Short mmCIF file of C-alpha atoms and ligand atoms in Angstrom, two decimals:
data_model
loop_
_atom_site.label_atom_id
_atom_site.label_comp_id
_atom_site.label_asym_id
_atom_site.label_seq_id
_atom_site.Cartn_x
_atom_site.Cartn_y
_atom_site.Cartn_z
CA MET J 1138 0.26 -0.29 0.08
CA THR J 1139 1.33 3.68 -1.26
CA ALA J 1140 -0.09 6.25 0.67
CA ILE J 1141 -1.44 9.39 -1.91
CA LEU J 1142 0.52 12.45 -1.57
CA ASN J 1143 -1.74 15.11 0.00
CA PRO J 1144 -4.61 13.03 0.91
CA PRO J 1145 -8.56 15.50 0.40
CA PRO J 1146 -9.56 15.99 3.71
CA VAL J 1147 -12.44 13.65 4.85
CA ARG J 1148 -16.02 14.58 4.52
CA ALA J 1149 -17.50 13.93 8.68
CA GLU J 1150 -20.13 11.75 7.29
CA LEU J 1151 -17.45 9.77 5.38
CA GLN J 1152 -15.76 9.07 8.47
CA GLN J 1153 -19.59 7.45 10.52
CA PRO J 1154 -19.65 3.75 10.75
CA GLY J 1155 -20.14 1.79 7.57
CA ALA J 1156 -18.90 4.84 5.33
CA LEU J 1157 -16.89 4.06 3.16
CA ALA J 1158 -14.27 6.66 1.22
CA ILE J 1159 -11.64 4.91 -1.87
CA ASN J 1160 -9.59 7.77 -3.10
CA GLY J 1161 -7.54 7.53 -6.28
CA LEU J 1162 -7.45 3.99 -6.32
CA ASN J 1163 -4.40 2.58 -8.73
CA LYS J 1164 -3.82 -1.70 -8.52
CA ALA J 1165 -2.36 -3.71 -10.93
CA TYR J 1166 -1.14 -7.46 -10.61
CA ARG J 1167 1.54 -8.87 -12.08
CA ILE J 1168 0.89 -11.76 -14.39
CA ASP J 1169 4.90 -13.11 -16.14
CA GLY J 1170 6.65 -10.08 -14.38
CA LYS J 1171 5.20 -7.20 -16.06
CA PRO J 1172 2.35 -5.51 -14.34
CA LEU J 1173 -1.94 -5.74 -15.31
CA PRO J 1174 -2.86 -2.28 -14.89
CA VAL J 1175 -6.25 -4.25 -13.44
CA LEU J 1176 -7.70 -0.97 -11.53
CA GLN J 1177 -7.47 3.10 -12.80
CA ASP J 1178 -8.27 6.36 -10.22
CA ILE J 1179 -10.97 4.90 -8.74
CA ASP J 1180 -12.48 7.36 -6.26
CA LEU J 1181 -16.09 5.98 -4.70
CA GLN J 1182 -17.45 7.04 -1.64
CA VAL J 1183 -20.57 5.65 -0.36
CA LEU J 1184 -22.70 7.14 2.58
CA PRO J 1185 -23.74 4.60 6.39
CA GLY J 1186 -26.16 2.54 5.02
CA GLU J 1187 -26.63 3.25 0.84
CA PHE J 1188 -26.92 0.63 -0.98
CA VAL J 1189 -24.92 0.89 -4.42
CA SER J 1190 -24.67 -1.52 -7.12
CA ILE J 1191 -22.05 -1.36 -9.87
CA VAL J 1192 -21.62 -2.83 -13.29
CA GLY J 1193 -19.61 -3.32 -16.08
CA THR J 1194 -18.28 -6.30 -18.37
CA SER J 1195 -16.64 -9.04 -17.26
CA GLY J 1196 -12.58 -8.45 -16.42
CA CYS J 1197 -13.06 -5.00 -15.92
CA GLY J 1198 -12.13 -5.46 -11.99
CA LYS J 1199 -15.14 -5.34 -10.04
CA SER J 1200 -14.09 -8.18 -7.81
CA SER J 1201 -10.45 -7.08 -7.87
CA LEU J 1202 -12.47 -3.77 -6.33
CA LEU J 1203 -13.98 -5.62 -3.93
CA ARG J 1204 -11.78 -8.10 -2.72
CA LEU J 1205 -9.24 -3.95 -1.94
CA ILE J 1206 -12.37 -2.57 0.21
CA VAL J 1207 -12.89 -6.00 2.34
CA GLY J 1208 -9.19 -6.07 3.08
CA LEU J 1209 -7.79 -9.41 1.30
CA GLU J 1210 -5.77 -7.25 -1.23
CA ARG J 1211 -2.72 -5.43 0.53
CA GLU J 1212 -1.13 -3.81 -2.32
CA TYR J 1213 -2.46 -1.02 -4.04
CA ASP J 1214 -1.71 2.76 -4.58
CA GLY J 1215 -4.59 5.53 -3.25
CA GLN J 1216 -6.41 5.26 -0.58
CA ILE J 1217 -9.15 2.95 1.41
CA LEU J 1218 -10.76 3.90 4.43
CA LEU J 1219 -13.80 2.45 6.07
CA ASP J 1220 -15.26 4.54 8.87
CA GLY J 1221 -12.54 7.24 8.17
CA GLU J 1222 -10.13 4.33 9.24
CA PRO J 1223 -7.80 2.74 6.81
CA VAL J 1224 -8.41 -0.68 5.88
CA ARG J 1225 -5.04 -2.83 6.84
CA GLY J 1226 -6.70 -6.43 6.37
CA THR J 1227 -10.11 -8.31 6.75
CA ARG J 1228 -12.30 -7.33 9.67
CA LEU J 1229 -15.70 -9.02 11.35
CA ASP J 1230 -18.00 -5.51 10.66
CA CYS J 1231 -17.49 -5.64 6.87
CA GLY J 1232 -18.53 -9.11 5.17
CA ILE J 1233 -18.14 -10.04 1.24
CA VAL J 1234 -20.02 -12.95 -0.56
CA PHE J 1235 -17.56 -14.31 -3.40
CA GLN J 1236 -18.77 -15.07 -6.65
CA ASP J 1237 -18.07 -18.79 -5.51
CA HIS J 1238 -19.79 -19.81 -2.19
CA ARG J 1239 -16.66 -20.97 -0.96
CA LEU J 1240 -18.54 -23.34 1.85
CA PHE J 1241 -16.39 -26.07 3.49
CA PRO J 1242 -17.09 -29.55 1.98
CA TRP J 1243 -16.17 -30.87 4.91
CA LYS J 1244 -18.55 -29.34 7.08
CA THR J 1245 -22.65 -29.51 7.12
CA VAL J 1246 -24.94 -25.98 6.27
CA ALA J 1247 -25.04 -25.54 9.77
CA GLN J 1248 -21.70 -25.69 10.85
CA ASN J 1249 -20.30 -23.60 7.42
CA VAL J 1250 -22.79 -20.44 8.48
CA ALA J 1251 -21.84 -21.07 12.47
CA LEU J 1252 -18.25 -20.72 11.43
CA ALA J 1253 -18.86 -16.86 10.89
CA LEU J 1254 -20.19 -16.55 14.73
CA LYS J 1255 -16.82 -18.99 15.96
CA ASN J 1256 -14.75 -15.21 17.87
CA GLN J 1257 -18.25 -14.16 19.13
CA ARG J 1258 -19.51 -14.91 22.99
CA LEU J 1259 -22.69 -16.29 22.32
CA ALA J 1260 -23.68 -19.61 24.42
CA PRO J 1261 -24.45 -22.65 22.21
CA ARG J 1262 -28.02 -22.61 22.37
CA GLU J 1263 -27.76 -18.67 21.09
CA LYS J 1264 -26.32 -19.52 18.05
CA ALA J 1265 -27.52 -22.68 16.99
CA GLU J 1266 -30.75 -20.30 17.43
CA ARG J 1267 -28.71 -17.37 14.98
CA VAL J 1268 -28.48 -20.05 12.44
CA ALA J 1269 -31.70 -21.18 12.60
CA GLU J 1270 -32.74 -17.94 12.01
CA HIS J 1271 -30.67 -17.43 9.46
CA LEU J 1272 -31.20 -20.38 7.30
CA ALA J 1273 -34.54 -19.38 7.43
CA LEU J 1274 -34.26 -16.02 6.00
CA VAL J 1275 -32.42 -17.79 2.61
CA GLY J 1276 -35.03 -20.76 2.65
CA LEU J 1277 -32.92 -23.04 3.82
CA SER J 1278 -34.43 -24.23 6.82
CA GLY J 1279 -34.15 -28.44 6.77
CA PHE J 1280 -30.70 -28.59 5.13
CA GLU J 1281 -29.03 -28.42 8.04
CA GLN J 1282 -27.20 -31.21 8.10
CA ALA J 1283 -27.06 -30.77 4.74
CA TYR J 1284 -23.37 -31.08 3.01
CA PRO J 1285 -22.38 -28.79 0.70
CA HIS J 1286 -22.25 -30.96 -2.18
CA GLN J 1287 -25.97 -32.05 -1.32
CA LEU J 1288 -27.25 -28.45 -2.68
CA SER J 1289 -27.92 -27.21 -5.60
CA GLY J 1290 -25.08 -24.06 -7.02
CA GLY J 1291 -28.28 -21.48 -5.63
CA MET J 1292 -29.13 -23.55 -2.46
CA ALA J 1293 -24.86 -23.02 -1.79
CA GLN J 1294 -24.67 -19.64 -2.46
CA ARG J 1295 -27.70 -19.08 -0.33
CA ALA J 1296 -25.42 -20.52 2.26
CA ALA J 1297 -22.99 -18.22 1.79
CA ILE J 1298 -25.45 -15.33 2.39
CA ALA J 1299 -26.70 -16.42 5.63
CA ARG J 1300 -23.59 -16.53 6.87
CA ALA J 1301 -22.08 -13.51 5.56
CA LEU J 1302 -25.29 -11.69 7.18
CA ILE J 1303 -25.13 -14.01 10.32
CA THR J 1304 -22.74 -11.30 11.77
CA GLN J 1305 -25.01 -7.66 11.23
CA PRO J 1306 -21.85 -6.35 9.23
CA LYS J 1307 -22.11 -2.53 8.95
CA VAL J 1308 -20.32 -3.17 5.95
CA LEU J 1309 -21.56 -5.74 3.19
CA LEU J 1310 -20.06 -6.57 -0.31
CA LEU J 1311 -21.91 -8.58 -2.69
CA ASP J 1312 -19.95 -10.17 -5.34
CA GLU J 1313 -22.37 -11.64 -8.27
CA PRO J 1314 -24.81 -13.19 -5.13
CA PHE J 1315 -27.60 -13.87 -7.21
CA GLY J 1316 -25.75 -15.32 -10.54
CA ALA J 1317 -26.33 -18.59 -10.46
CA LEU J 1318 -30.50 -18.45 -9.14
CA ASP J 1319 -33.46 -19.43 -10.85
CA ALA J 1320 -35.50 -16.06 -12.41
CA LEU J 1321 -37.86 -16.94 -9.27
CA THR J 1322 -35.58 -17.02 -6.89
CA ARG J 1323 -33.67 -14.53 -7.72
CA VAL J 1324 -36.36 -11.89 -7.17
CA ARG J 1325 -37.07 -13.27 -3.92
CA LEU J 1326 -33.84 -12.66 -2.54
CA GLN J 1327 -33.81 -9.74 -3.71
CA GLY J 1328 -36.83 -9.09 -1.72
CA GLU J 1329 -34.95 -10.66 1.15
CA LEU J 1330 -31.94 -8.64 0.48
CA GLN J 1331 -34.08 -4.62 0.59
CA ARG J 1332 -35.52 -6.64 3.60
CA ILE J 1333 -32.84 -7.28 5.41
CA TRP J 1334 -30.82 -3.95 4.47
CA THR J 1335 -33.92 -1.41 5.29
CA GLN J 1336 -33.96 -3.30 8.44
CA GLN J 1337 -29.83 -3.23 9.57
CA ARG J 1338 -29.09 -0.52 7.60
CA SER J 1339 -26.34 -1.92 6.94
CA THR J 1340 -24.27 -0.46 3.72
CA MET J 1341 -24.55 -2.67 0.79
CA ILE J 1342 -22.05 -2.55 -2.77
CA MET J 1343 -23.25 -5.06 -4.57
CA VAL J 1344 -21.34 -6.23 -8.17
CA THR J 1345 -24.21 -7.64 -10.89
CA HIS J 1346 -23.93 -8.64 -14.68
CA ASP J 1347 -28.29 -7.73 -14.28
CA VAL J 1348 -29.33 -4.16 -15.06
CA GLU J 1349 -32.55 -4.96 -13.40
CA GLU J 1350 -31.40 -5.83 -10.37
CA ALA J 1351 -28.45 -2.88 -10.01
CA LEU J 1352 -31.75 -0.32 -10.39
CA TYR J 1353 -34.11 -2.15 -7.87
CA LEU J 1354 -31.80 -2.35 -5.76
CA GLY J 1355 -29.24 0.38 -5.79
CA ASP J 1356 -29.68 3.66 -4.48
CA ARG J 1357 -26.73 4.44 -6.90
CA VAL J 1358 -25.33 2.02 -9.91
CA ILE J 1359 -21.82 2.98 -10.17
CA VAL J 1360 -21.09 1.73 -14.27
CA MET J 1361 -17.72 0.58 -14.80
CA GLU J 1362 -15.77 -0.16 -17.87
CA PRO J 1363 -12.68 -2.26 -18.88
CA ARG J 1364 -8.33 -2.47 -19.38
CA PRO J 1365 -7.82 -0.69 -16.97
CA GLY J 1366 -10.96 -1.05 -14.97
CA ARG J 1367 -12.40 2.83 -14.35
CA ILE J 1368 -15.31 4.34 -13.40
CA ARG J 1369 -16.93 5.93 -16.41
CA HIS J 1370 -20.58 6.83 -14.91
CA GLU J 1371 -22.35 6.86 -11.98
CA VAL J 1372 -26.71 6.79 -12.38
CA ARG J 1373 -28.98 7.43 -9.17
CA VAL J 1374 -31.79 6.02 -8.63
CA ASP J 1375 -34.34 8.57 -7.31
CA LEU J 1376 -36.94 6.72 -5.91
CA PRO J 1377 -38.07 5.63 -2.62
CA HIS J 1378 -37.83 2.02 -1.51
CA PRO J 1379 -39.50 -0.46 -1.07
CA ARG J 1380 -39.15 -0.26 -4.59
CA GLU J 1381 -42.77 -0.96 -7.05
CA ARG J 1382 -40.24 -3.52 -9.98
CA ASN J 1383 -42.43 -2.18 -13.18
CA ALA J 1384 -42.08 1.43 -11.88
CA PRO J 1385 -41.80 3.40 -15.50
CA ARG J 1386 -38.70 5.36 -13.87
CA LEU J 1387 -36.91 2.05 -13.49
CA GLN J 1388 -37.62 0.41 -16.79
CA LYS J 1389 -36.61 3.90 -18.70
CA LEU J 1390 -33.10 3.98 -17.15
CA ARG J 1391 -32.83 0.35 -17.69
CA GLU J 1392 -33.35 0.78 -20.86
CA GLU J 1393 -30.73 4.38 -20.86
CA LEU J 1394 -28.37 1.90 -19.28
CA LEU J 1395 -28.82 -1.53 -21.24
CA ALA J 1396 -28.43 0.70 -24.60
CA GLU J 1397 -24.95 1.86 -22.94
CA LEU J 1398 -23.61 -1.34 -22.13
CA THR J 1399 -24.19 -2.90 -25.33
CA GLY J 1400 -23.66 0.20 -27.14
CA THR J 1401 -26.54 0.50 -28.97
N1 LIG C 1613 -4.96 -12.77 -8.52
C1 LIG C 1613 -5.17 -12.18 -10.27
N2 LIG C 1613 -3.75 -11.74 -10.58
C2 LIG C 1613 -3.35 -11.46 -11.45
N3 LIG C 1613 -4.13 -11.75 -12.80
C3 LIG C 1613 -5.69 -10.98 -11.49
C4 LIG C 1613 -6.54 -11.88 -10.35
N4 LIG C 1613 -6.90 -11.95 -10.18
C5 LIG C 1613 -8.62 -10.80 -11.25
N5 LIG C 1613 -6.76 -10.50 -12.20
C6 LIG C 1613 -7.24 -10.12 -13.41
O1 LIG C 1613 -7.34 -9.04 -13.20
C7 LIG C 1613 -8.67 -8.34 -13.95
C8 LIG C 1613 -9.80 -8.06 -13.72
O2 LIG C 1613 -10.66 -9.69 -12.69
P1 LIG C 1613 -11.84 -9.26 -11.91
O3 LIG C 1613 -11.95 -10.70 -11.91
O4 LIG C 1613 -11.87 -7.93 -10.39
O5 LIG C 1613 -12.91 -8.97 -12.74
P2 LIG C 1613 -14.49 -9.33 -12.77
O6 LIG C 1613 -14.87 -7.48 -13.40
O7 LIG C 1613 -14.61 -9.34 -11.18
O8 LIG C 1613 -14.82 -9.89 -13.67
P3 LIG C 1613 -16.13 -10.79 -14.23
O9 LIG C 1613 -17.27 -10.04 -14.36
O10 LIG C 1613 -15.73 -11.51 -14.82
O11 LIG C 1613 -16.39 -11.67 -12.74
C9 LIG C 1613 -8.47 -9.59 -14.93
O12 LIG C 1613 -7.80 -8.91 -16.32
C10 LIG C 1613 -8.36 -10.27 -14.63
O13 LIG C 1613 -7.23 -11.75 -15.53
MG1 LIG C 1614 -16.08 -10.97 -10.86
#
C-alpha cells in the first residue's frame, strides 16, 4: 500500500461507521513479471446505509475492487477508508459474499454458517438459534445437516449469504450473489435482501450483471469500463424503497443503461 500525497480531507459523514471512501485507487497485478493494470483512478464515496450497485463487463475489475475494500488485497496505490480508517486487513464488521460460495465441503450447512460466529461470545443455544434464523431467512430450513455437495449451486450461494449476514456487518459486499439462481428465487432473494437492508441499514455494495437488479436495489448504480477498470459514470436512482418493479422510471433507466452497456 502506498499512501497518496496530500489525500483530500475526508468529509465528516464519510468517517461514520459503515462509510466507505476510496480516493485515487490504482491496482495492478503481475502476470509473468509484467504489470497488468486492473483498476485506474477509482474514486468512490459511499455513505452509511447506502445501497450501491456496480455493473460492468467481465474482467473490468469489479471483484478486485471488492477484494481491496474487504482487505484481502494489500498491494495498491491510493486510499481506501472504512469508517474513516485505512483498511489494513479483513474485519468482522465488513462482510463479503464471493462469486463462488466458498463453503467448506467437509462441514454441514449449519456448521459453515456457525463458523462466522466462532469469535463471538454466545451461548451454544443462542448460536444455534441465530444459525436457524438466518438459514430460514434464505429459505434453507431443513438443510442444516446437508453438506455443500448435496446442495444445488443456488442453495450453496444462499448458505453463503446466510453466513455473511449472521455477523450483522456494517458493510456488506456482494459479488454477483444471485448469479447462479433461477429467475424466481432471484426475485424472492432480491426482496429479502432489500428487507434485510432496510431493517439493518447496513451499507451494501453489490456487483451484478443484471441491470434490472442493479437499478431495483441500488440508490446508485456505478458503471465500470475495462482495461484498465475505471468508473465511467454513475446513475442515481431517485426512488424510495421498497420499489415497484415496473415503475416507469426504473424501466426508463434500464433502457438507457442497457443501451450504454451494449453500445446500441
Ligand atoms: N490474482 C490475480 N492475479 C492476476 N490477475 C488477476 C488476479 N485476479 C484478477 N486478475 C485480473 O484482473 C482483471 C479483473 O479481474 P476481476 O476478477 O476483478 O474482474 P471482474 O470485473 O470481477 O470480472 P467478472 O465479471 O468476470 O467476474 C482480469 O483481467 C483478471 O485477469
Ligand atoms: Mg468478478
